PDB file of C-alpha atoms in Angstrom:
ATOM      1  CA  UNK A   1      19.707  81.975 163.430  1.00  0.00           C
ATOM      2  CA  UNK A   2      20.226  84.024 166.424  1.00  0.00           C
ATOM      3  CA  UNK A   3      23.093  83.668 168.747  1.00  0.00           C
ATOM      4  CA  UNK A   4      23.236  86.061 171.844  1.00  0.00           C
ATOM      5  CA  UNK A   5      26.332  86.121 173.923  1.00  0.00           C
ATOM      6  CA  UNK A   6      26.745  87.243 177.620  1.00  0.00           C
ATOM      7  CA  UNK A   7      29.141  86.954 180.424  1.00  0.00           C
ATOM      8  CA  UNK A   8      32.122  88.885 179.413  1.00  0.00           C
ATOM      9  CA  UNK A   9      33.759  91.308 182.062  1.00  0.00           C
ATOM     10  CA  UNK A  10      36.984  92.547 183.514  1.00  0.00           C
ATOM     11  CA  UNK A  11      39.255  90.131 185.506  1.00  0.00           C
ATOM     12  CA  UNK A  12      42.503  90.139 186.784  1.00  0.00           C
ATOM     13  CA  UNK A  13      45.269  87.550 185.671  1.00  0.00           C
ATOM     14  CA  UNK A  14      44.237  84.113 187.105  1.00  0.00           C
ATOM     15  CA  UNK A  15      40.683  84.940 187.363  1.00  0.00           C
ATOM     16  CA  UNK A  16      37.698  83.005 185.713  1.00  0.00           C
ATOM     17  CA  UNK A  17      34.691  83.948 183.721  1.00  0.00           C
ATOM     18  CA  UNK A  18      31.753  81.963 182.104  1.00  0.00           C
ATOM     19  CA  UNK A  19      30.411  82.991 178.899  1.00  0.00           C
ATOM     20  CA  UNK A  20      26.859  82.032 177.675  1.00  0.00           C
ATOM     21  CA  UNK A  21      25.470  81.911 174.193  1.00  0.00           C
ATOM     22  CA  UNK A  22      21.582  81.278 173.740  1.00  0.00           C
ATOM     23  CA  UNK A  23      20.801  80.053 170.211  1.00  0.00           C
ATOM     24  CA  UNK A  24      17.469  80.075 168.477  1.00  0.00           C
ATOM     25  CA  UNK A  25      16.156  79.583 164.972  1.00  0.00           C
ATOM     26  CA  UNK A  26      17.875  76.223 164.642  1.00  0.00           C
ATOM     27  CA  UNK A  27      17.542  72.668 165.788  1.00  0.00           C
ATOM     28  CA  UNK A  28      20.106  73.148 168.712  1.00  0.00           C
ATOM     29  CA  UNK A  29      20.986  69.342 169.049  1.00  0.00           C
ATOM     30  CA  UNK A  30      21.942  69.101 165.248  1.00  0.00           C
ATOM     31  CA  UNK A  31      24.760  71.601 165.271  1.00  0.00           C
ATOM     32  CA  UNK A  32      28.355  72.026 166.469  1.00  0.00           C
ATOM     33  CA  UNK A  33      28.423  75.503 168.219  1.00  0.00           C
ATOM     34  CA  UNK A  34      31.474  77.342 169.666  1.00  0.00           C
ATOM     35  CA  UNK A  35      33.409  80.500 170.345  1.00  0.00           C
ATOM     36  CA  UNK A  36      35.700  82.588 168.476  1.00  0.00           C
ATOM     37  CA  UNK A  37      37.479  85.709 169.548  1.00  0.00           C
ATOM     38  CA  UNK A  38      39.087  88.996 168.012  1.00  0.00           C
ATOM     39  CA  UNK A  39      41.236  91.682 169.079  1.00  0.00           C
ATOM     40  CA  UNK A  40      41.679  94.886 166.975  1.00  0.00           C
ATOM     41  CA  UNK A  41      44.051  94.441 164.127  1.00  0.00           C
ATOM     42  CA  UNK A  42      44.184  90.670 164.465  1.00  0.00           C
ATOM     43  CA  UNK A  43      42.571  87.973 162.701  1.00  0.00           C
ATOM     44  CA  UNK A  44      39.326  86.360 164.287  1.00  0.00           C
ATOM     45  CA  UNK A  45      40.529  82.957 165.892  1.00  0.00           C
ATOM     46  CA  UNK A  46      38.762  79.805 166.839  1.00  0.00           C
ATOM     47  CA  UNK A  47      38.692  79.060 170.790  1.00  0.00           C
ATOM     48  CA  UNK A  48      36.399  76.134 171.023  1.00  0.00           C
ATOM     49  CA  UNK A  49      33.877  74.202 169.348  1.00  0.00           C
ATOM     50  CA  UNK A  50      31.505  71.335 170.478  1.00  0.00           C
ATOM     51  CA  UNK A  51      28.946  68.906 168.894  1.00  0.00           C
ATOM     52  CA  UNK A  52      25.998  69.586 171.073  1.00  0.00           C
ATOM     53  CA  UNK A  53      24.503  66.137 170.664  1.00  0.00           C
ATOM     54  CA  UNK A  54      27.527  64.292 172.339  1.00  0.00           C
ATOM     55  CA  UNK A  55      29.651  66.985 173.601  1.00  0.00           C
ATOM     56  CA  UNK A  56      32.786  66.225 171.353  1.00  0.00           C
ATOM     57  CA  UNK A  57      34.920  69.185 171.586  1.00  0.00           C
ATOM     58  CA  UNK A  58      37.907  70.736 170.074  1.00  0.00           C
ATOM     59  CA  UNK A  59      39.973  73.664 171.567  1.00  0.00           C
ATOM     60  CA  UNK A  60      42.720  76.063 170.400  1.00  0.00           C
ATOM     61  CA  UNK A  61      46.230  75.064 171.682  1.00  0.00           C
ATOM     62  CA  UNK A  62      46.401  78.261 173.548  1.00  0.00           C
ATOM     63  CA  UNK A  63      43.302  77.561 175.810  1.00  0.00           C
ATOM     64  CA  UNK A  64      43.516  73.814 176.160  1.00  0.00           C
ATOM     65  CA  UNK A  65      43.456  72.862 179.708  1.00  0.00           C
ATOM     66  CA  UNK A  66      42.134  76.346 180.949  1.00  0.00           C
ATOM     67  CA  UNK A  67      38.745  76.756 179.072  1.00  0.00           C
ATOM     68  CA  UNK A  68      36.024  74.063 179.106  1.00  0.00           C
ATOM     69  CA  UNK A  69      32.801  74.201 176.614  1.00  0.00           C
ATOM     70  CA  UNK A  70      29.617  72.891 177.496  1.00  0.00           C
ATOM     71  CA  UNK A  71      25.863  72.849 176.534  1.00  0.00           C
ATOM     72  CA  UNK A  72      22.540  72.782 178.176  1.00  0.00           C
ATOM     73  CA  UNK A  73      20.266  71.257 175.616  1.00  0.00           C
ATOM     74  CA  UNK A  74      17.100  72.290 177.672  1.00  0.00           C
ATOM     75  CA  UNK A  75      18.087  75.985 177.688  1.00  0.00           C
ATOM     76  CA  UNK A  76      19.534  75.999 173.936  1.00  0.00           C
ATOM     77  CA  UNK A  77      22.611  77.499 175.511  1.00  0.00           C
ATOM     78  CA  UNK A  78      26.392  76.999 175.119  1.00  0.00           C
ATOM     79  CA  UNK A  79      28.947  77.902 177.711  1.00  0.00           C
ATOM     80  CA  UNK A  80      32.575  78.618 177.725  1.00  0.00           C
ATOM     81  CA  UNK A  81      34.169  78.400 181.229  1.00  0.00           C
ATOM     82  CA  UNK A  82      37.441  80.094 181.186  1.00  0.00           C
ATOM     83  CA  UNK A  83      39.984  79.682 184.070  1.00  0.00           C
ATOM     84  CA  UNK A  84      43.405  80.854 184.615  1.00  0.00           C
ATOM     85  CA  UNK A  85      42.786  83.750 182.405  1.00  0.00           C
ATOM     86  CA  UNK A  86      45.879  85.725 180.993  1.00  0.00           C
ATOM     87  CA  UNK A  87      46.097  89.067 179.442  1.00  0.00           C
ATOM     88  CA  UNK A  88      46.264  87.387 175.989  1.00  0.00           C
ATOM     89  CA  UNK A  89      42.859  86.247 176.339  1.00  0.00           C
ATOM     90  CA  UNK A  90      41.687  89.667 176.133  1.00  0.00           C
ATOM     91  CA  UNK A  91      39.287  90.092 173.118  1.00  0.00           C
ATOM     92  CA  UNK A  92      35.749  90.016 171.922  1.00  0.00           C
ATOM     93  CA  UNK A  93      34.155  86.720 172.248  1.00  0.00           C
ATOM     94  CA  UNK A  94      31.603  85.809 169.737  1.00  0.00           C
ATOM     95  CA  UNK A  95      29.341  82.513 169.454  1.00  0.00           C
ATOM     96  CA  UNK A  96      28.861  80.979 166.191  1.00  0.00           C
ATOM     97  CA  UNK A  97      27.905  77.600 164.634  1.00  0.00           C
ATOM     98  CA  UNK A  98      31.043  75.661 163.664  1.00  0.00           C
ATOM     99  CA  UNK A  99      32.075  73.267 161.087  1.00  0.00           C
ATOM    100  CA  UNK A 100      31.642  69.768 162.853  1.00  0.00           C
ATOM    101  CA  UNK A 101      34.479  68.586 164.932  1.00  0.00           C
ATOM    102  CA  UNK A 102      35.653  65.107 165.728  1.00  0.00           C
ATOM    103  CA  UNK A 103      38.205  65.511 168.490  1.00  0.00           C
ATOM    104  CA  UNK A 104      40.221  67.849 170.667  1.00  0.00           C
ATOM    105  CA  UNK A 105      42.442  69.069 167.665  1.00  0.00           C
ATOM    106  CA  UNK A 106      39.817  69.349 164.927  1.00  0.00           C
ATOM    107  CA  UNK A 107      40.091  72.713 163.189  1.00  0.00           C
ATOM    108  CA  UNK A 108      37.852  75.614 164.547  1.00  0.00           C
ATOM    109  CA  UNK A 109      36.016  76.891 161.513  1.00  0.00           C
ATOM    110  CA  UNK A 110      32.736  79.131 161.533  1.00  0.00           C
ATOM    111  CA  UNK A 111      29.956  77.615 159.577  1.00  0.00           C
ATOM    112  CA  UNK A 112      27.821  80.460 158.969  1.00  0.00           C
ATOM    113  CA  UNK A 113      23.897  79.921 158.527  1.00  0.00           C
ATOM    114  CA  UNK A 114      22.091  82.939 156.896  1.00  0.00           C
ATOM    115  CA  UNK A 115      23.351  86.384 157.198  1.00  0.00           C
ATOM    116  CA  UNK A 116      26.978  86.461 158.453  1.00  0.00           C
ATOM    117  CA  UNK A 117      26.521  90.032 159.974  1.00  0.00           C
ATOM    118  CA  UNK A 118      24.313  88.413 162.605  1.00  0.00           C
ATOM    119  CA  UNK A 119      27.475  86.344 163.755  1.00  0.00           C
ATOM    120  CA  UNK A 120      30.097  89.142 164.156  1.00  0.00           C
ATOM    121  CA  UNK A 121      28.120  92.251 165.135  1.00  0.00           C
ATOM    122  CA  UNK A 122      27.837  91.852 168.904  1.00  0.00           C
ATOM    123  CA  UNK A 123      29.926  89.456 170.967  1.00  0.00           C
ATOM    124  CA  UNK A 124      31.002  90.018 174.520  1.00  0.00           C
ATOM    125  CA  UNK A 125      34.258  91.666 175.699  1.00  0.00           C
ATOM    126  CA  UNK A 126      36.541  89.788 177.968  1.00  0.00           C
ATOM    127  CA  UNK A 127      39.375  92.011 179.554  1.00  0.00           C
ATOM    128  CA  UNK A 128      42.138  90.438 181.731  1.00  0.00           C
ATOM    129  CA  UNK A 129      44.380  92.802 183.462  1.00  0.00           C
ATOM    130  CA  UNK A 130      48.099  91.912 184.074  1.00  0.00           C
TER     131      UNK A 130
END
């Protein structure tokens, strides 16, 4: 399984970014895929996960109403549209397969397939200035 993130950058508070995650090595439509983030010295946290087959999604409370997850099955790509960004959103964002979600408040838990190092070694940096 390979998940390649892109789209991070530097924005001012209130700005927007769209992250992309291209997945390969798996049957894309069979999985729940999402986003996690981490800042130095803090635990990694779930941001959002969505079932690719029907779009059922869950969000962290801190991003609900500002971030939207979506997917393009033809491109094996998952997106994270991030609006109204705040400095607290600054982090490295990682794409990962997730434990299945059933609604907006389902837990956001990585579901690692294969070598875990493939999940957390790259990511894309998002920096929001105050």
